[in-house]
């Protein structure tokens, strides 16, 4: 269904077209392909049910709306010794495409072992959500996105622990902050931002890497973002020579689909993209499965099966006002332990680190059975970094590459098209099931990924209704011979259920109804350092789930945009427990369990 929401504007979704924007607005913004001009017009209309029918938790009508993402709070301990606070950025992003903020960072002269950043943004008017990234020179250290503004104005704040990048903070850096915004007479929202970093000392800080090395385009010194735009940028490869005393190494990967790939989990198999050409137009292909791969000297070192991020304008905007979706303000990196490669990597020569993003091959779904992978066809901004730890001992078993088993996943697909009495295509049902058991071992240690994925989709009513049921589960097991305190067992899951229905009038206007259930869970045995996936050091568990229903209309004389979403959040870490339940109705928070404490 997401693939055909553009029919409200009479635009085939496979063209990758969302709302009509000024010609100067480039296509690589990640503008949501499900947004037609009719949908956006409806989003700007006042809800027919109004706001404030239920209790408003203390917000005055004249105040800007406070947007937020439910997450474990990051605070500076009361017993910490503050070293310094620096303003890294105070900047307005207006016509900012390809024009990032560029600043210079100089480390404070005082001692510190912890760093926390504090980001605040405000905006007034009308605007899309925008993807944003922060870099310390060539290294992407934070990927985020914006809330969508209103005529009354919005404000949001996010605080993030950046201690894991201490090796970078101890050196002068070029601060690059990319937020590709574009303004016009219609899309007037400018994002005013402020970013500070506080440096402090605590008695028992988490362990940190001795070096953080970017796997990126390395354009930061020239004041540009360093991500690869896969597949447009071609070979996403960089090279390093490791020191002989490296005892542990991990790679974290930041990658998410944009433009035609933003809702990759709803894409149909390529042979079925024209199933509803006669009724609603062409759907997006490549199937609903994606895999991000890390290769070292051409050898598979680990994979990522991505979390389905939904931004604040996704599906129907009323789902996310004012509470942003899971990970929308802080897209979590995925981690791969490359310690088993250290015997090979410490041989004194240069080694290549490559990233690629794959989708189902073009012939997947042509018949039921096995499917293969091929390079993704559209836009995945991607970068990574290596966290390198040094020690007094090194492996003494030569420099052979590790033993690798389970290089290829098992992928099974099915599809079926049902027709009516006249032979017209009425429904398409399709399934994808994938499994992986990747095992990598050497005298330095072992890393194992056991992954399972299932996606069941159906498009019916001649292409007007779509449902998606998807589950991704994974287990990562790391054994470090030289640093056993970093042995780790991590399990996680990404459940998703989504249904959308479009009704289109003869004038091209219409309605969209959406129902959504999604979640993110993990259980991690923990490590001494701060994980860029769990965002904490030590053991942690998380269970957060979101359930929402939203409706939008561009029908003349009956425009509306309203919805209800409730999210539960429960996380336990070495620092304590954090539980919260939030419910929003028609843009107003009507329940927040924190307010009752």
Coordinates of C-alpha atoms in Angstrom, one line a residue, residues 11-462:
X11 CA 1.8 9.8 -9.8
X12 CA 3.1 6.2 -10.2
X13 CA 5.1 5.5 -7.1
X14 CA 7.9 3.7 -8.9
X15 CA 8.9 7.0 -10.4
X16 CA 10.1 7.8 -6.9
X17 CA 8.1 11.0 -6.8
X18 CA 6.7 12.4 -3.6
X19 CA 5.2 15.8 -3.1
X20 CA 6.0 18.3 -5.9
X21 CA 8.9 20.5 -4.7
X22 CA 10.7 23.4 -6.3
X23 CA 13.1 22.3 -9.1
X24 CA 16.0 23.2 -6.9
X25 CA 15.1 20.6 -4.3
X26 CA 17.4 17.7 -5.2
X27 CA 16.1 14.1 -5.1
X28 CA 18.5 12.9 -2.5
X29 CA 16.7 14.5 0.4
X30 CA 15.0 11.2 1.4
X31 CA 11.6 12.8 0.7
X32 CA 9.0 10.2 1.5
X33 CA 7.8 8.5 -1.7
X34 CA 4.4 7.8 -0.1
X35 CA 3.6 11.4 0.2
X36 CA 1.5 12.7 -2.6
X37 CA 0.6 16.4 -2.9
X38 CA -2.9 15.4 -1.7
X39 CA -1.5 13.7 1.4
X40 CA 0.7 16.7 2.2
X41 CA -2.1 19.1 1.7
X42 CA -4.2 17.0 4.1
X43 CA -1.4 17.0 6.6
X44 CA -1.5 20.8 6.7
X45 CA -5.2 20.9 7.2
X46 CA -6.7 21.2 10.7
X47 CA -8.0 17.9 12.2
X48 CA -11.8 17.8 12.0
X49 CA -11.7 16.5 15.5
X50 CA -9.6 19.3 16.7
X51 CA -7.0 19.2 19.5
X52 CA -7.4 19.0 23.2
X53 CA -10.5 16.8 23.4
X54 CA -8.6 14.9 26.1
X55 CA -6.5 16.3 28.9
X56 CA -3.5 18.3 27.8
X57 CA -0.6 17.8 30.2
X58 CA 0.1 21.5 31.0
X59 CA 0.9 22.9 27.6
X60 CA -0.5 26.4 26.7
X61 CA -1.9 27.0 23.3
X62 CA 0.7 29.8 22.7
X63 CA 3.7 27.5 23.5
X64 CA 5.5 25.8 20.6
X65 CA 4.9 22.0 20.6
X66 CA 7.5 20.1 22.4
X67 CA 8.5 17.1 20.3
X68 CA 10.5 14.2 21.8
X69 CA 11.7 10.6 21.3
X70 CA 11.1 8.2 24.2
X71 CA 14.5 7.0 25.3
X72 CA 16.6 6.3 28.4
X73 CA 17.7 9.8 29.7
X74 CA 21.3 10.7 29.5
X75 CA 22.5 12.8 32.4
X76 CA 25.8 14.0 33.9
X77 CA 26.3 12.5 37.3
X78 CA 26.1 14.8 40.2
X79 CA 29.5 13.7 41.4
X80 CA 31.1 14.4 38.1
X81 CA 33.8 17.1 37.8
X82 CA 32.9 19.4 34.9
X83 CA 35.8 20.3 32.7
X84 CA 34.2 22.5 30.1
X85 CA 31.2 23.1 27.9
X86 CA 31.7 24.2 24.3
X87 CA 29.2 25.4 21.7
X88 CA 29.9 23.3 18.6
X89 CA 27.2 24.8 16.4
X90 CA 24.6 27.6 16.4
X91 CA 23.2 27.6 12.9
X92 CA 20.0 28.0 10.9
X93 CA 19.4 25.4 8.1
X94 CA 17.4 27.1 5.4
X95 CA 18.5 26.5 1.8
X96 CA 21.1 24.1 3.0
X97 CA 21.3 21.3 0.5
X98 CA 25.0 20.4 0.0
X99 CA 25.9 23.3 2.4
X100 CA 26.6 21.7 5.8
X101 CA 27.6 23.7 8.9
X102 CA 31.4 23.6 9.2
X103 CA 33.1 24.5 12.5
X104 CA 36.4 23.9 14.2
X105 CA 36.8 22.0 17.5
X106 CA 39.7 22.4 19.8
X107 CA 40.0 20.0 22.8
X108 CA 39.6 21.7 26.2
X109 CA 42.8 22.2 28.1
X110 CA 41.4 20.4 31.2
X111 CA 41.3 16.7 31.8
X112 CA 38.1 14.7 30.8
X113 CA 37.1 11.1 30.4
X114 CA 33.4 11.6 29.4
X115 CA 31.6 13.7 26.8
X116 CA 27.9 14.4 26.4
X117 CA 26.4 16.5 23.5
X118 CA 23.1 18.5 23.8
X119 CA 21.2 19.3 20.6
X120 CA 18.2 21.6 20.4
X121 CA 16.2 22.7 17.3
X122 CA 13.2 24.9 16.7
X123 CA 11.2 25.5 13.5
X124 CA 8.0 27.4 12.5
X125 CA 6.0 26.9 9.3
X126 CA 5.7 24.0 7.0
X127 CA 8.5 21.6 6.1
X128 CA 9.5 18.0 5.5
X129 CA 11.4 16.0 8.0
X130 CA 15.1 16.0 7.1
X131 CA 17.9 13.4 7.6
X132 CA 20.9 14.9 9.5
X133 CA 24.4 13.7 10.4
X134 CA 27.2 14.9 12.6
X135 CA 30.8 14.3 11.8
X136 CA 34.1 14.7 13.6
X137 CA 36.1 15.4 10.4
X138 CA 35.7 12.1 8.4
X139 CA 33.8 10.1 11.1
X140 CA 30.1 10.1 11.3
X141 CA 29.3 10.1 15.0
X142 CA 25.5 10.7 15.0
X143 CA 22.7 10.2 12.5
X144 CA 19.4 11.8 13.4
X145 CA 16.4 13.4 11.7
X146 CA 14.1 16.4 12.3
X147 CA 10.6 16.7 13.5
X148 CA 8.1 18.3 11.1
X149 CA 7.2 21.9 12.1
X150 CA 3.8 23.6 12.4
X151 CA 2.6 27.2 12.0
X152 CA 2.7 27.6 15.8
X153 CA 6.2 26.2 16.0
X154 CA 8.0 23.2 17.5
X155 CA 11.0 22.6 19.6
X156 CA 12.9 19.4 20.4
X157 CA 16.0 18.5 22.4
X158 CA 18.2 15.4 22.4
X159 CA 21.1 14.6 24.7
X160 CA 23.6 11.9 23.7
X161 CA 26.5 10.2 25.4
X162 CA 29.6 10.5 23.1
X163 CA 32.2 9.1 25.4
X164 CA 33.0 6.2 23.0
X165 CA 34.6 8.8 20.7
X166 CA 37.0 10.1 23.3
X167 CA 40.0 9.3 21.0
X168 CA 38.5 11.8 18.5
X169 CA 37.6 14.4 21.1
X170 CA 41.2 14.5 22.3
X171 CA 42.3 15.8 18.9
X172 CA 41.3 19.0 17.0
X173 CA 38.5 18.2 14.6
X174 CA 36.4 19.7 11.8
X175 CA 32.8 19.6 13.0
X176 CA 30.5 18.9 10.0
X177 CA 26.7 18.9 10.5
X178 CA 24.7 18.1 7.4
X179 CA 20.9 18.8 7.3
X180 CA 19.8 19.1 3.6
X181 CA 16.9 21.5 4.1
X182 CA 15.2 23.5 1.3
X183 CA 12.8 26.4 1.8
X184 CA 10.3 27.9 -0.7
X185 CA 7.1 29.9 -0.6
X186 CA 5.2 26.8 0.4
X187 CA 7.8 24.9 2.5
X188 CA 8.8 27.7 4.8
X189 CA 10.3 25.9 7.8
X190 CA 13.9 26.8 8.7
X191 CA 15.6 24.6 11.3
X192 CA 17.3 26.8 13.9
X193 CA 19.8 24.6 15.8
X194 CA 22.2 24.7 18.8
X195 CA 24.7 22.0 19.7
X196 CA 26.9 21.9 22.7
X197 CA 29.4 19.4 24.2
X198 CA 30.1 19.0 27.9
X199 CA 33.4 17.5 28.9
X200 CA 33.7 16.0 32.4
X201 CA 35.4 13.5 34.6
X202 CA 33.8 10.6 36.5
X203 CA 35.5 8.1 38.8
X204 CA 34.6 5.0 36.9
X205 CA 34.2 5.8 33.2
X206 CA 33.5 3.2 30.5
X207 CA 36.4 1.8 28.5
X208 CA 37.1 3.6 25.3
X209 CA 38.9 2.6 22.1
X210 CA 42.5 3.7 21.6
X211 CA 41.7 4.8 18.0
X212 CA 38.5 5.4 16.0
X213 CA 39.0 5.1 12.2
X214 CA 36.4 6.2 9.6
X215 CA 35.2 3.9 6.9
X216 CA 34.0 6.8 4.7
X217 CA 34.6 9.0 1.8
X218 CA 36.9 11.2 4.0
X219 CA 35.7 14.6 2.9
X220 CA 35.4 16.2 6.3
X221 CA 38.6 18.3 6.0
X222 CA 37.0 19.9 3.0
X223 CA 33.8 20.7 4.8
X224 CA 31.6 18.1 3.3
X225 CA 29.8 15.0 4.6
X226 CA 31.7 11.8 4.3
X227 CA 29.0 9.2 3.7
X228 CA 28.8 7.0 0.6
X229 CA 25.5 7.2 -1.3
X230 CA 25.1 3.6 -2.3
X231 CA 24.9 2.6 -5.1
X232 CA 25.5 6.0 -6.8
X233 CA 29.0 6.4 -5.4
X234 CA 30.2 3.0 -6.6
X235 CA 32.9 1.3 -4.6
X236 CA 32.6 2.1 -0.9
X237 CA 36.1 1.1 0.2
X238 CA 38.8 2.5 2.4
X239 CA 42.2 1.0 3.5
X240 CA 44.2 0.8 6.7
X241 CA 47.4 -0.7 8.1
X242 CA 46.8 -1.9 11.6
X243 CA 49.5 -1.7 14.4
X244 CA 50.9 -5.0 15.6
X245 CA 49.6 -4.5 19.2
X246 CA 45.8 -4.4 18.3
X247 CA 44.0 -6.8 20.6
X248 CA 40.4 -6.0 19.8
X249 CA 38.5 -4.4 17.0
X250 CA 34.8 -3.7 16.2
X251 CA 33.1 -2.0 13.3
X252 CA 29.9 0.0 13.6
X253 CA 27.8 0.7 10.5
X254 CA 25.3 3.5 9.9
X255 CA 23.0 2.9 6.9
X256 CA 19.3 3.5 6.1
X257 CA 17.2 3.7 3.0
X258 CA 16.0 7.0 1.6
X259 CA 13.8 8.1 -1.3
X260 CA 12.5 5.0 -3.0
X261 CA 14.2 2.9 -0.3
X262 CA 12.7 4.6 2.7
X263 CA 10.0 2.0 3.0
X264 CA 12.0 -0.9 1.6
X265 CA 10.1 -3.4 3.8
X266 CA 7.0 -2.8 1.7
X267 CA 8.6 -3.2 -1.8
X268 CA 7.3 -6.0 -4.0
X269 CA 9.4 -8.5 -6.1
X270 CA 10.7 -6.9 -9.2
X271 CA 8.7 -9.2 -11.6
X272 CA 5.5 -8.0 -9.9
X273 CA 6.0 -4.2 -10.0
X274 CA 3.5 -3.8 -12.9
X275 CA 0.8 -6.0 -11.3
X276 CA -1.5 -3.0 -10.8
X277 CA -0.4 -0.9 -13.7
X278 CA -4.0 -0.6 -15.1
X279 CA -5.4 0.6 -11.8
X280 CA -2.9 2.5 -9.7
X281 CA 0.5 2.4 -11.5
X282 CA 3.9 0.8 -11.0
X283 CA 5.1 -0.4 -7.6
X284 CA 8.7 -0.2 -6.3
X285 CA 10.7 -3.4 -6.7
X286 CA 13.7 -5.2 -5.2
X287 CA 11.6 -7.1 -2.7
X288 CA 11.2 -6.3 1.0
X289 CA 14.6 -7.7 2.2
X290 CA 17.9 -5.8 2.6
X291 CA 21.3 -6.8 3.8
X292 CA 24.3 -4.5 4.5
X293 CA 27.6 -6.3 4.3
X294 CA 31.1 -5.5 5.7
X295 CA 34.0 -7.1 3.7
X296 CA 37.7 -7.1 4.7
X297 CA 39.9 -7.8 1.7
X298 CA 36.9 -9.2 0.0
X299 CA 36.0 -11.6 2.8
X300 CA 32.6 -11.4 4.5
X301 CA 33.2 -10.0 8.0
X302 CA 29.6 -9.5 9.1
X303 CA 26.2 -8.3 8.1
X304 CA 23.4 -6.0 9.2
X305 CA 19.7 -6.7 8.7
X306 CA 18.4 -3.2 9.2
X307 CA 15.9 -1.8 11.6
X308 CA 12.8 -0.3 9.8
X309 CA 13.2 3.4 10.8
X310 CA 10.1 5.6 10.3
X311 CA 10.6 9.3 10.3
X312 CA 8.3 12.0 11.6
X313 CA 6.5 12.5 8.2
X314 CA 6.3 8.8 7.4
X315 CA 3.1 6.8 6.6
X316 CA 0.7 9.4 8.0
X317 CA 2.4 12.3 9.9
X318 CA -0.2 12.3 12.7
X319 CA 1.4 9.0 13.9
X320 CA 4.4 11.0 15.1
X321 CA 3.1 14.3 16.5
X322 CA 4.6 15.2 18.9
X323 CA 6.3 11.8 19.9
X324 CA 8.9 10.8 17.3
X325 CA 9.1 7.1 16.3
X326 CA 11.6 4.6 17.6
X327 CA 15.2 5.7 16.6
X328 CA 13.9 8.7 14.6
X329 CA 16.1 11.1 16.6
X330 CA 19.0 8.7 17.1
X331 CA 19.5 6.0 14.5
X332 CA 21.4 3.2 16.2
X333 CA 24.5 1.9 14.6
X334 CA 24.9 -1.9 14.2
X335 CA 28.1 -3.5 15.5
X336 CA 30.3 -6.2 14.0
X337 CA 33.2 -7.8 16.0
X338 CA 36.2 -8.1 13.6
X339 CA 38.6 -9.3 16.3
X340 CA 38.9 -12.7 14.5
X341 CA 40.5 -10.8 11.6
X342 CA 43.3 -9.3 13.8
X343 CA 45.9 -12.0 13.0
X344 CA 45.5 -11.2 9.3
X345 CA 45.2 -7.4 9.9
X346 CA 48.3 -7.1 12.0
X347 CA 50.7 -8.4 9.3
X348 CA 52.0 -5.0 8.6
X349 CA 50.3 -4.5 5.2
X350 CA 47.4 -2.4 4.0
X351 CA 43.9 -4.0 4.1
X352 CA 40.7 -3.0 2.4
X353 CA 37.4 -2.4 4.3
X354 CA 34.3 -2.3 2.0
X355 CA 30.6 -1.7 2.5
X356 CA 27.7 -2.8 0.3
X357 CA 23.9 -2.9 0.4
X358 CA 22.0 -5.7 -1.2
X359 CA 18.4 -6.4 -2.2
X360 CA 16.7 -9.4 -3.8
X361 CA 17.8 -10.2 -7.3
X362 CA 15.6 -9.0 -10.2
X363 CA 14.4 -12.5 -10.9
X364 CA 13.3 -13.1 -7.3
X365 CA 9.6 -13.9 -7.2
X366 CA 9.4 -14.9 -10.8
X367 CA 8.8 -18.3 -9.4
X368 CA 8.5 -19.7 -5.9
X369 CA 11.7 -21.0 -4.4
X370 CA 15.3 -19.8 -3.7
X371 CA 16.3 -16.2 -4.2
X372 CA 19.7 -14.5 -4.5
X373 CA 21.0 -11.0 -3.6
X374 CA 22.2 -8.2 -5.8
X375 CA 23.3 -4.6 -5.3
X376 CA 20.5 -2.3 -4.2
X377 CA 19.1 -0.1 -6.9
X378 CA 18.5 3.1 -4.9
X379 CA 19.7 5.4 -2.2
X380 CA 21.3 4.1 1.0
X381 CA 23.6 6.7 2.7
X382 CA 26.2 4.6 4.5
X383 CA 29.4 5.0 6.5
X384 CA 31.1 3.1 9.3
X385 CA 34.0 3.3 11.8
X386 CA 36.5 1.0 13.4
X387 CA 37.0 1.0 17.1
X388 CA 40.5 -0.3 17.7
X389 CA 41.9 -1.4 21.1
X390 CA 45.6 -1.8 21.9
X391 CA 47.2 -4.2 24.3
X392 CA 50.6 -5.5 25.5
X393 CA 50.2 -8.9 23.9
X394 CA 49.4 -10.0 20.3
X395 CA 48.4 -13.2 18.7
X396 CA 51.3 -15.5 18.0
X397 CA 49.7 -17.9 15.5
X398 CA 50.8 -16.2 12.2
X399 CA 48.8 -13.9 10.0
X400 CA 46.4 -16.2 8.2
X401 CA 42.8 -15.1 7.5
X402 CA 40.1 -16.4 9.8
X403 CA 38.0 -19.4 9.1
X404 CA 34.6 -18.3 7.7
X405 CA 31.4 -20.5 7.4
X406 CA 27.9 -19.6 6.4
X407 CA 28.9 -16.9 3.8
X408 CA 25.6 -17.2 1.9
X409 CA 22.2 -16.7 3.4
X410 CA 19.2 -19.0 2.7
X411 CA 16.3 -17.0 1.2
X412 CA 12.9 -18.4 0.1
X413 CA 10.2 -16.4 -1.7
X414 CA 6.7 -17.1 -2.8
X415 CA 4.1 -14.9 -4.7
X416 CA 0.6 -15.3 -6.0
X417 CA -1.6 -13.0 -8.1
X418 CA -5.4 -13.4 -7.9
X419 CA -7.6 -12.2 -10.7
X420 CA -11.3 -11.4 -11.0
X421 CA -13.8 -12.9 -13.5
X422 CA -12.6 -10.5 -16.2
X423 CA -9.0 -11.4 -15.7
X424 CA -8.0 -8.2 -14.0
X425 CA -5.4 -8.4 -11.2
X426 CA -7.1 -7.9 -7.8
X427 CA -4.6 -9.0 -5.2
X428 CA -0.9 -9.9 -4.9
X429 CA 0.3 -12.0 -2.0
X430 CA 4.1 -12.5 -1.4
X431 CA 6.4 -13.9 1.3
X432 CA 10.1 -13.8 2.0
X433 CA 11.9 -15.9 4.6
X434 CA 15.7 -15.6 5.2
X435 CA 18.1 -17.2 7.6
X436 CA 21.8 -16.8 8.3
X437 CA 24.4 -18.5 10.5
X438 CA 27.7 -16.7 9.8
X439 CA 30.6 -18.1 11.9
X440 CA 34.1 -16.5 11.8
X441 CA 37.0 -17.7 14.0
X442 CA 40.7 -17.4 14.4
X443 CA 43.3 -17.7 17.3
X444 CA 42.2 -14.2 18.3
X445 CA 38.6 -15.2 18.9
X446 CA 35.3 -15.8 17.2
X447 CA 32.2 -13.9 16.0
X448 CA 28.9 -15.6 15.2
X449 CA 25.7 -14.1 13.8
X450 CA 22.5 -16.1 13.7
X451 CA 19.7 -14.2 12.0
X452 CA 16.1 -15.0 10.9
X453 CA 13.7 -12.8 8.9
X454 CA 10.2 -13.2 7.6
X455 CA 8.0 -10.8 5.6
X456 CA 4.4 -11.5 4.5
X457 CA 2.8 -8.9 2.3
X458 CA -0.5 -8.5 0.5
X459 CA -1.8 -5.9 -1.8
X460 CA -5.5 -6.0 -2.5
X461 CA -8.5 -4.0 -3.8
X462 CA -6.7 -3.6 -7.1

